[in-house]
Amino acid sequence: MKFSHYLILALKGCAMGMADVVPGVSGGTIAFISGIYEELIDSIRRVDLTALKLLVRGRFGEFWRHINGRFLLPVLLGIGVAIFSLARLMTYLLTNHPIAIWSFFFGLIVASAVLVSKQIGKWDLRTVAAFVIGVAAAWWITVASPAETPNDWWFVMLSGAIAICAMILPGISGAFILLLLGKYQYIMHAVGAMDIPVILIFVVGAVAGIISFSHLLSWLLKHWHDVTVAVLMGFMIGSLNKVWPWKEVLETYTDSHGKVQPLVEANVLPGRFEALTQQDAQLGEAVVLCLVGLFSIYCIELAARIILKKKER
């Protein structure tokens, strides 16, 4: 395999990594658009007991061929480079420009939900019920759960296990799942600050998650495709409650660094936000960035259509 081919795979991995850092854009969607989705799923499935036995017995060449290492390594390297290079930027934006960045995320998630809905072949009683259940479950989580979740090792590992599943689901963002779990900013800060213990725990969870759930998710999408996608779409719509840009802080807590942080928040309209905080609601900027988020997903979908048409010729 030529070096240029490895470089192209790494660049596709970078695009996936950049997508997974931004809530609302799916790395799986980028994999689909760039034409590596099926090979990615197949390669992930090969990380199984057979691969483990080959590795333990020291048969490294056979192990490498079994897991399609020539494909996986450059893609994973590209993902890693993108995540580590963008994490600090995202932490800065969320800290210094929260309304703008949350508005952008809001637009991304709305458009992603619309994109996911197009994967549902038929809307019937089952898919509608699945959609409603997804909306209700996500809404309940955002209302019932405080903004701050435990930073204990087991929850960080669990967050990694759940979020990584988004990488193999077009339309579902891993960063979006971390938002829902209240761990997005925590993990982004850990990556930006090179907090190795937290990163390692998260990676262990991610590896365990993708190996454990890839077969299950593949089976669900194969046998219960429309119902599964409807639940995922409902999950995204219901979770918009968490990324609404204007919040009223109802309860606070003091973190380990002595800083006062919001614990329980309620969504408010921009005018109410200005009255409460005496700060500019930045409504015009928020609307523009929301539309930019919507348009970004539209561009991704348009690119996918063009690629599919070329393949059909």
mmCIF file of N, CA and C in Angstrom, residues 60-151:
data_model
loop_
_atom_site.group_PDB
_atom_site.id
_atom_site.type_symbol
_atom_site.label_atom_id
_atom_site.label_comp_id
_atom_site.label_asym_id
_atom_site.label_seq_id
_atom_site.Cartn_x
_atom_site.Cartn_y
_atom_site.Cartn_z
ATOM 1 N N PHE A 60 1.988 -11.828 15.815
ATOM 2 C CA PHE A 60 1.654 -10.429 15.559
ATOM 3 C C PHE A 60 1.285 -10.156 14.108
ATOM 4 N N GLY A 61 1.923 -10.834 13.175
ATOM 5 C CA GLY A 61 1.596 -10.634 11.763
ATOM 6 C C GLY A 61 0.168 -11.053 11.458
ATOM 7 N N GLU A 62 -0.215 -12.232 11.960
ATOM 8 C CA GLU A 62 -1.580 -12.712 11.737
ATOM 9 C C GLU A 62 -2.593 -11.803 12.448
ATOM 10 N N PHE A 63 -2.216 -11.347 13.657
ATOM 11 C CA PHE A 63 -3.090 -10.424 14.402
ATOM 12 C C PHE A 63 -3.311 -9.141 13.612
ATOM 13 N N TRP A 64 -2.236 -8.615 13.051
ATOM 14 C CA TRP A 64 -2.303 -7.361 12.296
ATOM 15 C C TRP A 64 -3.207 -7.509 11.072
ATOM 16 N N ARG A 65 -3.057 -8.654 10.383
ATOM 17 C CA ARG A 65 -3.895 -8.885 9.207
ATOM 18 C C ARG A 65 -5.348 -9.134 9.599
ATOM 19 N N HIS A 66 -5.545 -9.823 10.722
ATOM 20 C CA HIS A 66 -6.903 -10.160 11.163
ATOM 21 C C HIS A 66 -7.719 -8.906 11.474
ATOM 22 N N ILE A 67 -7.112 -7.920 12.138
ATOM 23 C CA ILE A 67 -7.849 -6.708 12.517
ATOM 24 C C ILE A 67 -7.783 -5.632 11.435
ATOM 25 N N ASN A 68 -7.152 -5.975 10.288
ATOM 26 C CA ASN A 68 -6.996 -4.995 9.197
ATOM 27 C C ASN A 68 -6.240 -3.771 9.712
ATOM 28 N N GLY A 69 -5.098 -4.033 10.334
ATOM 29 C CA GLY A 69 -4.313 -2.984 10.971
ATOM 30 C C GLY A 69 -3.841 -1.899 10.023
ATOM 31 N N ARG A 70 -3.562 -2.263 8.760
ATOM 32 C CA ARG A 70 -3.101 -1.261 7.792
ATOM 33 C C ARG A 70 -4.162 -0.203 7.538
ATOM 34 N N PHE A 71 -5.412 -0.552 7.764
ATOM 35 C CA PHE A 71 -6.505 0.407 7.635
ATOM 36 C C PHE A 71 -6.776 1.119 8.956
ATOM 37 N N LEU A 72 -6.877 0.351 10.040
ATOM 38 C CA LEU A 72 -7.261 0.909 11.336
ATOM 39 C C LEU A 72 -6.242 1.905 11.885
ATOM 40 N N LEU A 73 -4.954 1.573 11.781
ATOM 41 C CA LEU A 73 -3.921 2.418 12.399
ATOM 42 C C LEU A 73 -3.935 3.851 11.865
ATOM 43 N N PRO A 74 -3.861 4.073 10.555
ATOM 44 C CA PRO A 74 -3.869 5.472 10.084
ATOM 45 C C PRO A 74 -5.165 6.209 10.412
ATOM 46 N N VAL A 75 -6.305 5.494 10.361
ATOM 47 C CA VAL A 75 -7.578 6.141 10.692
ATOM 48 C C VAL A 75 -7.593 6.564 12.156
ATOM 49 N N LEU A 76 -7.161 5.665 13.048
ATOM 50 C CA LEU A 76 -7.140 5.976 14.485
ATOM 51 C C LEU A 76 -6.137 7.072 14.806
ATOM 52 N N LEU A 77 -4.995 7.055 14.126
ATOM 53 C CA LEU A 77 -4.008 8.119 14.334
ATOM 54 C C LEU A 77 -4.590 9.478 13.928
ATOM 55 N N GLY A 78 -5.292 9.512 12.809
ATOM 56 C CA GLY A 78 -5.917 10.751 12.361
ATOM 57 C C GLY A 78 -6.953 11.252 13.350
ATOM 58 N N ILE A 79 -7.770 10.347 13.876
ATOM 59 C CA ILE A 79 -8.773 10.720 14.875
ATOM 60 C C ILE A 79 -8.107 11.305 16.106
ATOM 61 N N GLY A 80 -7.050 10.644 16.576
ATOM 62 C CA GLY A 80 -6.351 11.102 17.778
ATOM 63 C C GLY A 80 -5.732 12.477 17.606
ATOM 64 N N VAL A 81 -5.080 12.701 16.461
ATOM 65 C CA VAL A 81 -4.451 14.004 16.196
ATOM 66 C C VAL A 81 -5.487 15.120 16.215
ATOM 67 N N ALA A 82 -6.627 14.885 15.570
ATOM 68 C CA ALA A 82 -7.672 15.914 15.502
ATOM 69 C C ALA A 82 -8.245 16.221 16.878
ATOM 70 N N ILE A 83 -8.510 15.179 17.661
ATOM 71 C CA ILE A 83 -9.101 15.380 18.988
ATOM 72 C C ILE A 83 -8.161 16.178 19.889
ATOM 73 N N PHE A 84 -6.877 15.805 19.905
ATOM 74 C CA PHE A 84 -5.929 16.485 20.793
ATOM 75 C C PHE A 84 -5.659 17.920 20.339
ATOM 76 N N SER A 85 -5.737 18.187 19.051
ATOM 77 C CA SER A 85 -5.453 19.540 18.564
ATOM 78 C C SER A 85 -6.637 20.482 18.747
ATOM 79 N N LEU A 86 -7.876 19.951 18.788
ATOM 80 C CA LEU A 86 -9.059 20.804 18.881
ATOM 81 C C LEU A 86 -9.626 20.935 20.290
ATOM 82 N N ALA A 87 -9.249 20.037 21.190
ATOM 83 C CA ALA A 87 -9.854 20.021 22.527
ATOM 84 C C ALA A 87 -9.660 21.337 23.267
ATOM 85 N N ARG A 88 -8.447 21.879 23.232
ATOM 86 C CA ARG A 88 -8.166 23.116 23.961
ATOM 87 C C ARG A 88 -8.965 24.281 23.381
ATOM 88 N N LEU A 89 -9.116 24.317 22.048
ATOM 89 C CA LEU A 89 -9.908 25.373 21.410
ATOM 90 C C LEU A 89 -11.361 25.308 21.865
ATOM 91 N N MET A 90 -11.931 24.091 21.926
ATOM 92 C CA MET A 90 -13.323 23.952 22.339
ATOM 93 C C MET A 90 -13.511 24.372 23.790
ATOM 94 N N THR A 91 -12.560 24.040 24.651
ATOM 95 C CA THR A 91 -12.632 24.453 26.051
ATOM 96 C C THR A 91 -12.617 25.976 26.161
ATOM 97 N N TYR A 92 -11.766 26.622 25.380
ATOM 98 C CA TYR A 92 -11.680 28.092 25.389
ATOM 99 C C TYR A 92 -12.997 28.715 24.927
ATOM 100 N N LEU A 93 -13.557 28.200 23.837
ATOM 101 C CA LEU A 93 -14.796 28.756 23.295
ATOM 102 C C LEU A 93 -15.962 28.594 24.258
ATOM 103 N N LEU A 94 -16.056 27.433 24.904
ATOM 104 C CA LEU A 94 -17.153 27.204 25.847
ATOM 105 C C LEU A 94 -17.035 28.096 27.076
ATOM 106 N N THR A 95 -15.816 28.433 27.451
ATOM 107 C CA THR A 95 -15.594 29.280 28.622
ATOM 108 C C THR A 95 -15.818 30.757 28.307
ATOM 109 N N ASN A 96 -15.363 31.200 27.152
ATOM 110 C CA ASN A 96 -15.373 32.624 26.835
ATOM 111 C C ASN A 96 -16.494 33.066 25.895
ATOM 112 N N HIS A 97 -17.069 32.141 25.147
ATOM 113 C CA HIS A 97 -18.151 32.490 24.219
ATOM 114 C C HIS A 97 -19.267 31.449 24.304
ATOM 115 N N PRO A 98 -19.845 31.255 25.484
ATOM 116 C CA PRO A 98 -20.813 30.168 25.670
ATOM 117 C C PRO A 98 -22.071 30.299 24.818
ATOM 118 N N ILE A 99 -22.661 31.487 24.735
ATOM 119 C CA ILE A 99 -23.900 31.648 23.979
ATOM 120 C C ILE A 99 -23.667 31.345 22.497
ATOM 121 N N ALA A 100 -22.577 31.869 21.955
ATOM 122 C CA ALA A 100 -22.272 31.651 20.540
ATOM 123 C C ALA A 100 -22.059 30.173 20.235
ATOM 124 N N ILE A 101 -21.255 29.506 21.049
ATOM 125 C CA ILE A 101 -20.916 28.113 20.750
ATOM 126 C C ILE A 101 -22.094 27.181 20.992
ATOM 127 N N TRP A 102 -22.904 27.462 22.052
ATOM 128 C CA TRP A 102 -24.078 26.620 22.287
ATOM 129 C C TRP A 102 -25.115 26.816 21.195
ATOM 130 N N SER A 103 -25.211 28.028 20.651
ATOM 131 C CA SER A 103 -26.137 28.278 19.531
ATOM 132 C C SER A 103 -25.714 27.482 18.306
ATOM 133 N N PHE A 104 -24.411 27.461 18.056
ATOM 134 C CA PHE A 104 -23.879 26.679 16.934
ATOM 135 C C PHE A 104 -24.189 25.201 17.121
ATOM 136 N N PHE A 105 -23.959 24.694 18.357
ATOM 137 C CA PHE A 105 -24.263 23.289 18.657
ATOM 138 C C PHE A 105 -25.747 22.994 18.470
ATOM 139 N N PHE A 106 -26.601 23.944 18.887
ATOM 140 C CA PHE A 106 -28.044 23.764 18.781
ATOM 141 C C PHE A 106 -28.436 23.543 17.316
ATOM 142 N N GLY A 107 -27.893 24.384 16.437
ATOM 143 C CA GLY A 107 -28.175 24.234 15.013
ATOM 144 C C GLY A 107 -27.662 22.920 14.456
ATOM 145 N N LEU A 108 -26.465 22.509 14.891
ATOM 146 C CA LEU A 108 -25.894 21.242 14.441
ATOM 147 C C LEU A 108 -26.790 20.070 14.813
ATOM 148 N N ILE A 109 -27.282 20.071 16.049
ATOM 149 C CA ILE A 109 -28.063 18.937 16.538
ATOM 150 C C ILE A 109 -29.426 18.878 15.864
ATOM 151 N N VAL A 110 -30.071 20.033 15.672
ATOM 152 C CA VAL A 110 -31.359 20.064 14.975
ATOM 153 C C VAL A 110 -31.209 19.499 13.567
ATOM 154 N N ALA A 111 -30.200 19.968 12.845
ATOM 155 C CA ALA A 111 -29.990 19.502 11.477
ATOM 156 C C ALA A 111 -29.607 18.023 11.441
ATOM 157 N N SER A 112 -28.818 17.575 12.421
ATOM 158 C CA SER A 112 -28.434 16.167 12.487
ATOM 159 C C SER A 112 -29.649 15.280 12.722
ATOM 160 N N ALA A 113 -30.570 15.744 13.561
ATOM 161 C CA ALA A 113 -31.798 14.981 13.812
ATOM 162 C C ALA A 113 -32.620 14.840 12.537
ATOM 163 N N VAL A 114 -32.699 15.917 11.761
ATOM 164 C CA VAL A 114 -33.421 15.865 10.478
ATOM 165 C C VAL A 114 -32.733 14.881 9.536
ATOM 166 N N LEU A 115 -31.390 14.897 9.526
ATOM 167 C CA LEU A 115 -30.621 13.982 8.686
ATOM 168 C C LEU A 115 -30.874 12.532 9.087
ATOM 169 N N VAL A 116 -30.913 12.270 10.386
ATOM 170 C CA VAL A 116 -31.167 10.919 10.883
ATOM 171 C C VAL A 116 -32.572 10.461 10.498
ATOM 172 N N SER A 117 -33.545 11.378 10.545
ATOM 173 C CA SER A 117 -34.936 11.020 10.233
ATOM 174 C C SER A 117 -35.077 10.469 8.823
ATOM 175 N N LYS A 118 -34.208 10.889 7.918
ATOM 176 C CA LYS A 118 -34.278 10.424 6.536
ATOM 177 C C LYS A 118 -33.826 8.979 6.378
ATOM 178 N N GLN A 119 -33.206 8.442 7.440
ATOM 179 C CA GLN A 119 -32.792 7.047 7.398
ATOM 180 C C GLN A 119 -33.931 6.101 7.777
ATOM 181 N N ILE A 120 -35.053 6.664 8.239
ATOM 182 C CA ILE A 120 -36.203 5.843 8.620
ATOM 183 C C ILE A 120 -37.034 5.559 7.382
ATOM 184 N N GLY A 121 -37.135 4.280 7.028
ATOM 185 C CA GLY A 121 -37.834 3.909 5.808
ATOM 186 C C GLY A 121 -39.330 4.134 5.874
ATOM 187 N N LYS A 122 -39.941 3.827 7.017
ATOM 188 C CA LYS A 122 -41.396 3.928 7.132
ATOM 189 C C LYS A 122 -41.776 4.379 8.533
ATOM 190 N N TRP A 123 -42.607 5.413 8.592
ATOM 191 C CA TRP A 123 -43.120 5.862 9.881
ATOM 192 C C TRP A 123 -44.438 5.148 10.154
ATOM 193 N N ASP A 124 -44.463 4.306 11.168
ATOM 194 C CA ASP A 124 -45.685 3.631 11.581
ATOM 195 C C ASP A 124 -45.818 3.766 13.096
ATOM 196 N N LEU A 125 -46.730 3.006 13.678
ATOM 197 C CA LEU A 125 -46.983 3.123 15.112
ATOM 198 C C LEU A 125 -45.733 2.807 15.931
ATOM 199 N N ARG A 126 -44.979 1.793 15.510
ATOM 200 C CA ARG A 126 -43.777 1.403 16.263
ATOM 201 C C ARG A 126 -42.702 2.481 16.221
ATOM 202 N N THR A 127 -42.457 3.039 15.036
ATOM 203 C CA THR A 127 -41.400 4.041 14.931
ATOM 204 C C THR A 127 -41.796 5.342 15.638
ATOM 205 N N VAL A 128 -43.083 5.710 15.531
ATOM 206 C CA VAL A 128 -43.545 6.912 16.236
ATOM 207 C C VAL A 128 -43.411 6.727 17.742
ATOM 208 N N ALA A 129 -43.817 5.534 18.237
ATOM 209 C CA ALA A 129 -43.706 5.246 19.672
ATOM 210 C C ALA A 129 -42.246 5.260 20.119
ATOM 211 N N ALA A 130 -41.361 4.703 19.276
ATOM 212 C CA ALA A 130 -39.931 4.690 19.599
ATOM 213 C C ALA A 130 -39.379 6.109 19.653
ATOM 214 N N PHE A 131 -39.809 6.947 18.698
ATOM 215 C CA PHE A 131 -39.380 8.347 18.677
ATOM 216 C C PHE A 131 -39.825 9.078 19.947
ATOM 217 N N VAL A 132 -41.096 8.900 20.316
ATOM 218 C CA VAL A 132 -41.629 9.558 21.518
ATOM 219 C C VAL A 132 -40.880 9.088 22.768
ATOM 220 N N ILE A 133 -40.591 7.797 22.842
ATOM 221 C CA ILE A 133 -39.848 7.255 23.984
ATOM 222 C C ILE A 133 -38.446 7.872 24.047
ATOM 223 N N GLY A 134 -37.805 8.010 22.885
ATOM 224 C CA GLY A 134 -36.477 8.626 22.839
ATOM 225 C C GLY A 134 -36.503 10.068 23.305
ATOM 226 N N VAL A 135 -37.499 10.842 22.836
ATOM 227 C CA VAL A 135 -37.634 12.238 23.254
ATOM 228 C C VAL A 135 -37.854 12.333 24.754
ATOM 229 N N ALA A 136 -38.802 11.519 25.257
ATOM 230 C CA ALA A 136 -39.146 11.565 26.682
ATOM 231 C C ALA A 136 -37.959 11.168 27.555
ATOM 232 N N ALA A 137 -37.236 10.127 27.141
ATOM 233 C CA ALA A 137 -36.091 9.653 27.933
ATOM 234 C C ALA A 137 -34.997 10.714 27.998
ATOM 235 N N ALA A 138 -34.664 11.299 26.845
ATOM 236 C CA ALA A 138 -33.615 12.314 26.821
ATOM 237 C C ALA A 138 -34.028 13.570 27.585
ATOM 238 N N TRP A 139 -35.280 13.978 27.426
ATOM 239 C CA TRP A 139 -35.765 15.158 28.136
ATOM 240 C C TRP A 139 -35.711 14.935 29.648
ATOM 241 N N TRP A 140 -36.106 13.743 30.070
ATOM 242 C CA TRP A 140 -36.085 13.423 31.505
ATOM 243 C C TRP A 140 -34.658 13.464 32.044
ATOM 244 N N ILE A 141 -33.712 12.936 31.257
ATOM 245 C CA ILE A 141 -32.314 12.925 31.691
ATOM 246 C C ILE A 141 -31.798 14.358 31.868
ATOM 247 N N THR A 142 -32.122 15.235 30.903
ATOM 248 C CA THR A 142 -31.612 16.607 30.985
ATOM 249 C C THR A 142 -32.263 17.391 32.114
ATOM 250 N N VAL A 143 -33.496 17.032 32.464
ATOM 251 C CA VAL A 143 -34.196 17.723 33.550
ATOM 252 C C VAL A 143 -33.826 17.139 34.904
ATOM 253 N N ALA A 144 -33.765 15.808 34.978
ATOM 254 C CA ALA A 144 -33.540 15.151 36.258
ATOM 255 C C ALA A 144 -32.081 15.185 36.689
ATOM 256 N N SER A 145 -31.164 15.184 35.712
ATOM 257 C CA SER A 145 -29.743 15.131 36.054
ATOM 258 C C SER A 145 -29.189 16.536 36.237
ATOM 259 N N PRO A 146 -28.416 16.772 37.276
ATOM 260 C CA PRO A 146 -27.745 18.065 37.411
ATOM 261 C C PRO A 146 -26.675 18.205 36.345
ATOM 262 N N ALA A 147 -26.219 19.456 36.150
ATOM 263 C CA ALA A 147 -25.204 19.702 35.122
ATOM 264 C C ALA A 147 -23.888 19.019 35.469
ATOM 265 N N GLU A 148 -23.667 18.784 36.759
ATOM 266 C CA GLU A 148 -22.411 18.178 37.205
ATOM 267 C C GLU A 148 -22.639 16.720 37.553
ATOM 268 N N THR A 149 -21.951 15.818 36.870
ATOM 269 C CA THR A 149 -22.004 14.394 37.170
ATOM 270 C C THR A 149 -20.682 13.987 37.816
ATOM 271 N N PRO A 150 -20.621 12.804 38.428
ATOM 272 C CA PRO A 150 -19.401 12.416 39.152
ATOM 273 C C PRO A 150 -18.166 12.396 38.265
ATOM 274 N N ASN A 151 -17.040 12.801 38.818
ATOM 275 C CA ASN A 151 -15.762 12.714 38.111
ATOM 276 C C ASN A 151 -14.996 11.456 38.508
#
